[in-house]
Coordinates of C-alpha atoms and ligand atoms in Angstrom, one line a residue:
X747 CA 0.0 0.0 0.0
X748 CA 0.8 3.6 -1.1
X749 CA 2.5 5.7 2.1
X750 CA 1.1 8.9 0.8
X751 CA -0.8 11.3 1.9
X752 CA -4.1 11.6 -0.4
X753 CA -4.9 15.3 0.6
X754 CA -7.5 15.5 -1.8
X755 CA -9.4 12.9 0.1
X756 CA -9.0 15.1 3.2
X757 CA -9.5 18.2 1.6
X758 CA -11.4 18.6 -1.6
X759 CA -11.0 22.2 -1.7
X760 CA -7.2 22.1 -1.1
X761 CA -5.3 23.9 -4.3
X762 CA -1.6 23.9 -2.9
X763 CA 0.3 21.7 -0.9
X764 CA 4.3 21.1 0.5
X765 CA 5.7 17.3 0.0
X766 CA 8.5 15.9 -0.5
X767 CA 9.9 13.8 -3.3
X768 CA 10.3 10.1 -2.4
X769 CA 11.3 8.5 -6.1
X770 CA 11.5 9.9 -9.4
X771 CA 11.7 7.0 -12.1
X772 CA 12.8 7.7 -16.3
X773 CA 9.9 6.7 -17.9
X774 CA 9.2 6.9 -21.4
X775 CA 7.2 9.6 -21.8
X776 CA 9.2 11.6 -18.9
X777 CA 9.8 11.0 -15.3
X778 CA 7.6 9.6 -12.7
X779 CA 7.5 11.3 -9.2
X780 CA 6.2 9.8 -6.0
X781 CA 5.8 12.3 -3.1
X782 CA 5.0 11.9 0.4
X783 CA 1.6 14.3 -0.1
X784 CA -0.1 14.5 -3.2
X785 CA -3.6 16.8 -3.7
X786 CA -3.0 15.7 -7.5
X787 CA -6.4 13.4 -7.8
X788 CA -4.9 10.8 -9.7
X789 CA -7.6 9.4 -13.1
X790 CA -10.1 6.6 -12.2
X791 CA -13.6 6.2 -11.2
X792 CA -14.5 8.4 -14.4
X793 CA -12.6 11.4 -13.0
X794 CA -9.6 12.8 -15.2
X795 CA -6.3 13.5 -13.3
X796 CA -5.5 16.8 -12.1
X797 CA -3.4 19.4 -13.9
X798 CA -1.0 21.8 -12.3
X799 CA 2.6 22.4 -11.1
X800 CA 5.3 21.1 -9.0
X801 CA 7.5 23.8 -8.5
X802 CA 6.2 26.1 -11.1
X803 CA 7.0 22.5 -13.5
X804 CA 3.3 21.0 -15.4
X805 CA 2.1 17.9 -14.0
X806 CA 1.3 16.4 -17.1
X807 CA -0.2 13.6 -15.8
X808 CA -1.2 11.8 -12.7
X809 CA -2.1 7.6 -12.5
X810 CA -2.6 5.1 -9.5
X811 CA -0.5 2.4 -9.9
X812 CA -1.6 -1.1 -9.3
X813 CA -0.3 -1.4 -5.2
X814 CA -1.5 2.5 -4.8
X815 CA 0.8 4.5 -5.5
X816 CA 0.0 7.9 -6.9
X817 CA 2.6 9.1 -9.8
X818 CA 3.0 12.3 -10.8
X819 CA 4.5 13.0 -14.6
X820 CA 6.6 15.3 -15.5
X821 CA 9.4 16.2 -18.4
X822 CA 11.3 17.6 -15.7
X823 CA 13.5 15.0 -13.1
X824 CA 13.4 16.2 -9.4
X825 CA 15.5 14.9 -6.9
X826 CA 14.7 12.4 -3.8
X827 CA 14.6 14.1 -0.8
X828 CA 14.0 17.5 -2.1
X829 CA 11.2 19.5 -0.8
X830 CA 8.3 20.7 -3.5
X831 CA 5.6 23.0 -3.6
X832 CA 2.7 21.3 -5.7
X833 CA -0.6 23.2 -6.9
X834 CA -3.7 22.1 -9.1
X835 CA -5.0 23.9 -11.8
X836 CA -8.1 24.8 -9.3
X837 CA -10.8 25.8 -12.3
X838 CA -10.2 22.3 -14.0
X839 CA -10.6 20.6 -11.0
X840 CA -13.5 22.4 -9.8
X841 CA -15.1 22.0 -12.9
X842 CA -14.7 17.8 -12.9
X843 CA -16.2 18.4 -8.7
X844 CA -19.4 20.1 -10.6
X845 CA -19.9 18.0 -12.9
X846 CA -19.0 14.8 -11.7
X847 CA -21.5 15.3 -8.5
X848 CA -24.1 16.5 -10.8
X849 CA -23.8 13.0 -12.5
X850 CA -24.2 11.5 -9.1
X851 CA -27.5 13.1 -9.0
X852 CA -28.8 11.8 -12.3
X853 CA -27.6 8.3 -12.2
X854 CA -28.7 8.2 -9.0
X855 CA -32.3 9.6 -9.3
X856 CA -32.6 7.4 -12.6
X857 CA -31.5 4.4 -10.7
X858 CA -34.3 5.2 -7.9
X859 CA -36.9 5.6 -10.7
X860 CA -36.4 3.1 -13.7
X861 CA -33.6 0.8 -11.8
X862 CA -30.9 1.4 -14.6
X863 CA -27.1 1.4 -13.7
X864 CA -24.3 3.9 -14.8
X865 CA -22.5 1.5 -17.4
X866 CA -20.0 4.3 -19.1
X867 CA -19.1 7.5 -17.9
X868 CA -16.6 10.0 -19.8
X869 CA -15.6 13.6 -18.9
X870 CA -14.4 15.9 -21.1
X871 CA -16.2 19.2 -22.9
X872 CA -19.3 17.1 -22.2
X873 CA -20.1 14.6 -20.2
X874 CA -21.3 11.1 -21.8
X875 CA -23.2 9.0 -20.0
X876 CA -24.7 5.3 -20.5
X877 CA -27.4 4.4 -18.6
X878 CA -28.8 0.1 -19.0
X879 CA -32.3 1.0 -20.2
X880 CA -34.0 3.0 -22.5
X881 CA -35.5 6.5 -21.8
X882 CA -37.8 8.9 -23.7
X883 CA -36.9 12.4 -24.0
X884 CA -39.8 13.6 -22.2
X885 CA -38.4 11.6 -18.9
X886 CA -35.2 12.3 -19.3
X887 CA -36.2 15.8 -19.2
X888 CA -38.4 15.3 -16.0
X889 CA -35.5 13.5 -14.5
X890 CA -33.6 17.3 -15.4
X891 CA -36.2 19.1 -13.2
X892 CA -35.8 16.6 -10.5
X893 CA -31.8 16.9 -10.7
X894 CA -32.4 20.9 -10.7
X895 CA -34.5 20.7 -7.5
X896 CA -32.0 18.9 -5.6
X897 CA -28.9 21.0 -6.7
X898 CA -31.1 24.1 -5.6
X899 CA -32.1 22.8 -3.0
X900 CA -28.5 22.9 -1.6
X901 CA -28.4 19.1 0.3
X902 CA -24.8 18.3 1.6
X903 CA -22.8 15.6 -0.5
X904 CA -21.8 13.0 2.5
X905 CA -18.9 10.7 2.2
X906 CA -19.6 8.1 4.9
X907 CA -17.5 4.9 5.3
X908 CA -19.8 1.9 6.6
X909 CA -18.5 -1.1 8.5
X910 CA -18.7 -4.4 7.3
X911 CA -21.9 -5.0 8.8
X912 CA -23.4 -2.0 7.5
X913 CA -22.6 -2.5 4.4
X914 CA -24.2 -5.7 4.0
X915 CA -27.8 -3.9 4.6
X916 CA -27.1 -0.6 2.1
X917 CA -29.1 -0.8 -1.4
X918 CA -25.5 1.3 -3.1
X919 CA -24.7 1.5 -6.8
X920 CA -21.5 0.6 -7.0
X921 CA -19.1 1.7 -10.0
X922 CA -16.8 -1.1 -9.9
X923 CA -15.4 -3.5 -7.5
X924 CA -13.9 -2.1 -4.2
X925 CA -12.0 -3.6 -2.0
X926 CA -11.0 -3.1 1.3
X927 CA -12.8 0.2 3.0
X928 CA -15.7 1.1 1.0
X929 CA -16.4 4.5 0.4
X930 CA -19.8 5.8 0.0
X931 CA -21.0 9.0 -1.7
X932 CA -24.6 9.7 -0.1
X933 CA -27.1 13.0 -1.5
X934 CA -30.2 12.6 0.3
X935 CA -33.2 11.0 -1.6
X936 CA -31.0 11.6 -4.3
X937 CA -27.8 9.1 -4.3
X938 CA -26.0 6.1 -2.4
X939 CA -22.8 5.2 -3.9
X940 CA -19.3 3.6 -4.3
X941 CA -16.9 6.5 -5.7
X942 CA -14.0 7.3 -4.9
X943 CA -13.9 11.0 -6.9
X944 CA -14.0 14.3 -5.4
X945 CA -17.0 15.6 -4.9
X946 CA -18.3 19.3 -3.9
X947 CA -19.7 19.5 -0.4
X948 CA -23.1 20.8 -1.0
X949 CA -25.3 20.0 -3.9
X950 CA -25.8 23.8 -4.7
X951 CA -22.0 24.5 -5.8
X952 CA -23.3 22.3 -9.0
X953 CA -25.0 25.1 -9.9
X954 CA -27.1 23.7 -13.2
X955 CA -27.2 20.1 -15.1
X956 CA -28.2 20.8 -18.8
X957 CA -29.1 17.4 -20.8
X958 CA -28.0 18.1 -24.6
X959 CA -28.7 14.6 -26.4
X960 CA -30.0 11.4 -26.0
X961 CA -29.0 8.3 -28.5
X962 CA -30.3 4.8 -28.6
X963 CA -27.3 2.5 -26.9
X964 CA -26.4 -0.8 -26.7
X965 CA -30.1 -1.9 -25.4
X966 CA -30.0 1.3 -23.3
X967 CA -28.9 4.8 -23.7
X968 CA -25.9 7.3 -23.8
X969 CA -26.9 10.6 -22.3
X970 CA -24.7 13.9 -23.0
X971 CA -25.0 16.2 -20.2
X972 CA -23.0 19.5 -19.0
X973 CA -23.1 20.9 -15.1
X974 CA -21.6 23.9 -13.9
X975 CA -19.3 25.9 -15.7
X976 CA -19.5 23.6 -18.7
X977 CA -23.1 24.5 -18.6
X978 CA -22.2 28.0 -19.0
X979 CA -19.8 27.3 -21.2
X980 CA -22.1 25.7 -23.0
X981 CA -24.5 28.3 -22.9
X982 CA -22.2 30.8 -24.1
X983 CA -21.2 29.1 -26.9
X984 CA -24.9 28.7 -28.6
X985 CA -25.7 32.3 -27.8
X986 CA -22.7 33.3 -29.4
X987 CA -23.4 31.0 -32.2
X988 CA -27.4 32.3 -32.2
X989 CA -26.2 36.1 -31.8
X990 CA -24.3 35.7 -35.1
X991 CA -27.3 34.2 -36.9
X992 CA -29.6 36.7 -35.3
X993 CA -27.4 39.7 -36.3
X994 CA -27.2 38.1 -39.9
X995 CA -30.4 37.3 -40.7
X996 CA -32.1 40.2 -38.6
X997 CA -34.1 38.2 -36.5
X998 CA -35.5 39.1 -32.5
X999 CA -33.6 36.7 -30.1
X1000 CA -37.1 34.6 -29.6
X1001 CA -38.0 34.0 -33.9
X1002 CA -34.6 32.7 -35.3
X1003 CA -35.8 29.3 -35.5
X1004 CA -39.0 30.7 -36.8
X1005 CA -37.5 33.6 -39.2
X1006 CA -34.7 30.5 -40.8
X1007 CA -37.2 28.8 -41.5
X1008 CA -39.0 31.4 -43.4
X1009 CA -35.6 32.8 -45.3
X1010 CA -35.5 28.8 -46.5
X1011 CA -38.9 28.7 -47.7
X1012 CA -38.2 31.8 -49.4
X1013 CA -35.3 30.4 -51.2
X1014 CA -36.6 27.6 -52.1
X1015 CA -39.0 29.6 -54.0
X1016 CA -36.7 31.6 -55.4
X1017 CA -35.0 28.0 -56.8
X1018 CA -37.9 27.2 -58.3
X1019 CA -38.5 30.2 -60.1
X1020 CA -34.7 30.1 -61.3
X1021 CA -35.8 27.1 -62.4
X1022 CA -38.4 28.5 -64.4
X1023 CA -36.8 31.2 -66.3
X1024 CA -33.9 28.8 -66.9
X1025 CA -36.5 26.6 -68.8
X1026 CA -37.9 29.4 -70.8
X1027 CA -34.3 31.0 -71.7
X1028 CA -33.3 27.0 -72.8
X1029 CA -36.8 27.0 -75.3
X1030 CA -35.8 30.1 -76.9
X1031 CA -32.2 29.7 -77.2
X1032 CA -32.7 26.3 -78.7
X1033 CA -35.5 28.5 -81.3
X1034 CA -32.7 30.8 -82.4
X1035 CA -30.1 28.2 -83.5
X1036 CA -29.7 27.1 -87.2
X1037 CA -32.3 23.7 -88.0
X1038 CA -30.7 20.7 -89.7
X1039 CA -27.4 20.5 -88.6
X1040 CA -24.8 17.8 -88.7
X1041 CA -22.8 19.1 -85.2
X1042 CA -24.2 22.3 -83.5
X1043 CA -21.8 24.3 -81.1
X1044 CA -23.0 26.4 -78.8
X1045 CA -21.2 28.2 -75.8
X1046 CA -22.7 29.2 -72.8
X1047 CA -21.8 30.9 -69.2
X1048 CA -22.7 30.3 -65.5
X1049 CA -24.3 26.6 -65.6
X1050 CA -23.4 24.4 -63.2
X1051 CA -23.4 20.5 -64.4
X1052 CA -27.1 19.5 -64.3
X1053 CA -27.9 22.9 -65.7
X1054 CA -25.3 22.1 -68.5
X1055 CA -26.7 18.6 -69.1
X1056 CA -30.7 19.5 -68.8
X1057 CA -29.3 22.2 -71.8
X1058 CA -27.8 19.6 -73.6
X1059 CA -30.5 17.4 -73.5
X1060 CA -33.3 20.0 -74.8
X1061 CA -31.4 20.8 -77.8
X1062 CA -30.7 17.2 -78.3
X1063 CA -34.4 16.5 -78.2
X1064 CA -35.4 19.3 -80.6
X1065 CA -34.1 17.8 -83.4
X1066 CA -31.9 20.5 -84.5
X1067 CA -28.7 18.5 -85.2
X1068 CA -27.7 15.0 -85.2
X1069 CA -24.6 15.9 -82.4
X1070 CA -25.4 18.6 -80.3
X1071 CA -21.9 20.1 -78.2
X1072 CA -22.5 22.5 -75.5
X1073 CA -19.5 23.8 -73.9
X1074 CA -19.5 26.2 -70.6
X1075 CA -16.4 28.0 -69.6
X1076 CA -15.9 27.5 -66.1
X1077 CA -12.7 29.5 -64.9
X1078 CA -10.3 32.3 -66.8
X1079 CA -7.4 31.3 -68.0
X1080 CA -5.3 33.1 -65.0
X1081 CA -2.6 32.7 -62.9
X1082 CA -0.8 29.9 -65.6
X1083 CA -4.1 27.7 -65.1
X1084 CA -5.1 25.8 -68.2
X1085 CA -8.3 26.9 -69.1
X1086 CA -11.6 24.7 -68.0
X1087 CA -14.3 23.7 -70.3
X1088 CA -17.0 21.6 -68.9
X1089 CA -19.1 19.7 -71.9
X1090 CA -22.3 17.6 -72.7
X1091 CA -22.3 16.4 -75.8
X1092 CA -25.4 14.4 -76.8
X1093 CA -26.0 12.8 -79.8
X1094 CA -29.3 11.5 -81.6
X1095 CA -27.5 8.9 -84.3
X1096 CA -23.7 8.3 -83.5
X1097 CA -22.9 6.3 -80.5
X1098 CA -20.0 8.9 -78.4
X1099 CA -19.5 6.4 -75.9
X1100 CA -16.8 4.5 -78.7
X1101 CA -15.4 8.0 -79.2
X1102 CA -15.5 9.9 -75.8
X1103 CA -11.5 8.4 -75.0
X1104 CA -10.4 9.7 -78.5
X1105 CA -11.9 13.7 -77.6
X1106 CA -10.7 13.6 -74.2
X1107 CA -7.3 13.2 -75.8
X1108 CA -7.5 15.6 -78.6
X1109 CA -8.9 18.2 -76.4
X1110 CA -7.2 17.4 -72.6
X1111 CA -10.0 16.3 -71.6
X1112 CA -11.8 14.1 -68.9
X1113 CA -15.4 12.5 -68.4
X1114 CA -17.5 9.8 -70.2
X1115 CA -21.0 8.6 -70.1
X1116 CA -23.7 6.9 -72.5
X1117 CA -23.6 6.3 -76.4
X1118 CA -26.2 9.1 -76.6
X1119 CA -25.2 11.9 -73.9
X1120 CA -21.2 12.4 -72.7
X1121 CA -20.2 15.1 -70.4
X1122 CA -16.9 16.1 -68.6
X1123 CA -14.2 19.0 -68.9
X1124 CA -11.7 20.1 -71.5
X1125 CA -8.6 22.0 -70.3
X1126 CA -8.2 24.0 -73.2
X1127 CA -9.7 27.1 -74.8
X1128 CA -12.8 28.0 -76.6
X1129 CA -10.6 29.4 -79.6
X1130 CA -9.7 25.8 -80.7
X1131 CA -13.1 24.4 -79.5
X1132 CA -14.9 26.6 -82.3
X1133 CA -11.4 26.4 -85.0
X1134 CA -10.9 22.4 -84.7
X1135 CA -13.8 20.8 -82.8
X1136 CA -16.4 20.2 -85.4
X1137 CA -13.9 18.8 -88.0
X1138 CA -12.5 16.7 -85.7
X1139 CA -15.6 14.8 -84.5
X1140 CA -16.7 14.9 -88.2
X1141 CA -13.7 12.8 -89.7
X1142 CA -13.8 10.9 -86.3
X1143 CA -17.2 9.5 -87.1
X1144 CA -17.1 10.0 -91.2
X1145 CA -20.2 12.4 -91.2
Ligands
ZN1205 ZN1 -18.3 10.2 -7.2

């Protein structure tokens, strides 16, 4: 068994402490310090390991080793015998007090109510939790009221240690398997359980538990939650994140859901009418080319590739020429970049599915499709397009 001092035990609230260095062991990832006191909580039960400094050096990391022993890391060596001066990074460790109590309260008033067990817990930005049963939203949001009222209603957070005989007659959850001296977390009406975290003293330092999401989980369900300053962390963040949309879209703080919607609707009409006029503009470009043609060019701007294609596949359809090419240029030449033509090509006699490999390699090109309708990109410019892409495709298919 570990000969140390677990201050943190004694002393939740303690920040700083004086110990002194009793091995420090190369490791690989830095050196290993044992120390006769330690207020460094060390990660188990859920709860991540303190952060802070021995003598003004990060503690990078703190573990329990299998017989007890709590060791600090460091990328600093410090000698045996040498007297340091350790403090935790106080916020971070508050924070996991907050929110790891506020867990207790919700596993333990779900355990009360539906009889589910804790099965995973994880702390970090958010706290995940999986619970052994399923849950519907609308409980796991009366279960957030309940949680609320005990947290306001300030109840101390116990840590009691039962003898053996007591301990046979307590209905506990218990997190894992303990042995020797079992340590019990008690909130009135609230929770009874094995932990051996740090907790806050009274329920009301929690301050808030938030439930964001709920997922479906291995036969049960994993909970994300926030308490305390993650809470209002949390809370920070989406009004942040709500100001900006509010500001952008000019909406009052209580119709943003309401006015996004609105602004969607609203473009979604405005796609349809797009639509529309793109139809109309396609009928009467189509009327003002030449009839009867053997290949018919045509160059257009600004259509993205179904817009190119549904063009393509009008003009095809009218009759008008047995290939019909329609090319779209879809960058400047600037800045050394070839030139980028996207194409649809669509044909009502010739099959361009034989021929597609033999344009893409006269004119740089990429894409492919069906013996009727072929579409891709050129990298090359419009000038040799209209000078040498007709005769090519007509000695290419003997038209
Ligand atoms: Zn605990």
């Amino acid at each position: 068994m570990s000969e140390m001092n677990e201050l943190f035990y004694k002393n939740p609230y303690l920040t700083s402490f004086d110990a002194i260095v009793t091995s420090c062991e190369t490791v690989k990832k830095g050196y290993e310090i044992t120390l006769s006191d330690t207020c460094f909580y060390p990660e188990g039960g859920g709860q991540p390991a303190d952060l802070g400094t021995l003598n003004g050096i990060s503690v990078l990391d703190v573990q329990r080793k299998k017989d007890g022993t709590i060791v600090h890391l460091t990328d600093t060596p410090f000698e045996t015998g040498l007297t340091v001066h350790g403090e935790i990074d106080w916020p971070h460790r508050f924070s996991l007090m907050q929110n790891h109590s506020g867990e207790h309260i919700v596993s333990g008033l779900i355990h009360k109510k539906f009889g589910y067990d804790n099965v995973g817990y994880h702390m970090s930005d958010v706290i995940t939790l999986d619970l052994s049963g399923p849950l519907t939203w609308d409980e796991l949001m009366e279960i957030e009221r309940e949680t609320n009222q005990v947290i306001w209603d300030n109840r101390p957070i116990n840590i009691i240690y039962p003898s053996d005989a007591e301990i046979e007659n307590l209905d506990y959850r218990s997190k894992k398997e303990l042995s020797g001296k079992i340590r019990i977390v008690e909130i009135p009406d609230a929770d009874l359980c094995a932990c051996c975290g740090t907790h806050v003293y009274r329920t009301g330092e929690i301050g808030l538990v938030k439930f964001l999401s709920m997922i479906n989980y291995k036969g049960g369900v994993r909970i994300e939650m926030v308490a305390g300053d993650l809470a209002l962390k949390d809370y920070d963040r989406k009004l942040s994140s709500n100001q900006v949309i509010q500001r952008l879209l000019c909406l009052k703080p209580d119709e943003i859901a309401e006015g996004v919607k609105k602004i969607l609707d609203e473009s979604q009409n405005k796609d349809l009418k797009i639509a529309a006029i793109n139809k109309k503009y396609n009928e009467l470009k189509i009327a003002s080319l030449p009839n009867d043609q053997k290949i018919l060019l045509d160059f257009e701007d600004d259509l993205n590739g179904i817009e190119l294609r549904k063009f393509c596949d009008s003009l095809k359809n009218s009759g008008k020429a047995s290939i019909s090419a329609v090319f779209c240029v879809s960058n400047a030449n600037t800045d050394g970049e070839p030139p980028a033509i996207s194409y649809c090509i669509g044909s009502s006699g010739p099959d361009l599915k034989k021929i597609s490999k033999e344009l893409n390699t006269e004119f740089n090109g990429k894409g492919g499709g069906s013996s009727e309708m072929i579409q891709g990109t050129f990298y090359t410019d419009r000038k040799k397009l209209e000078a040498e892409f007709s005769t090519f495709l007509k000695n290419l298919l003997s038209l």
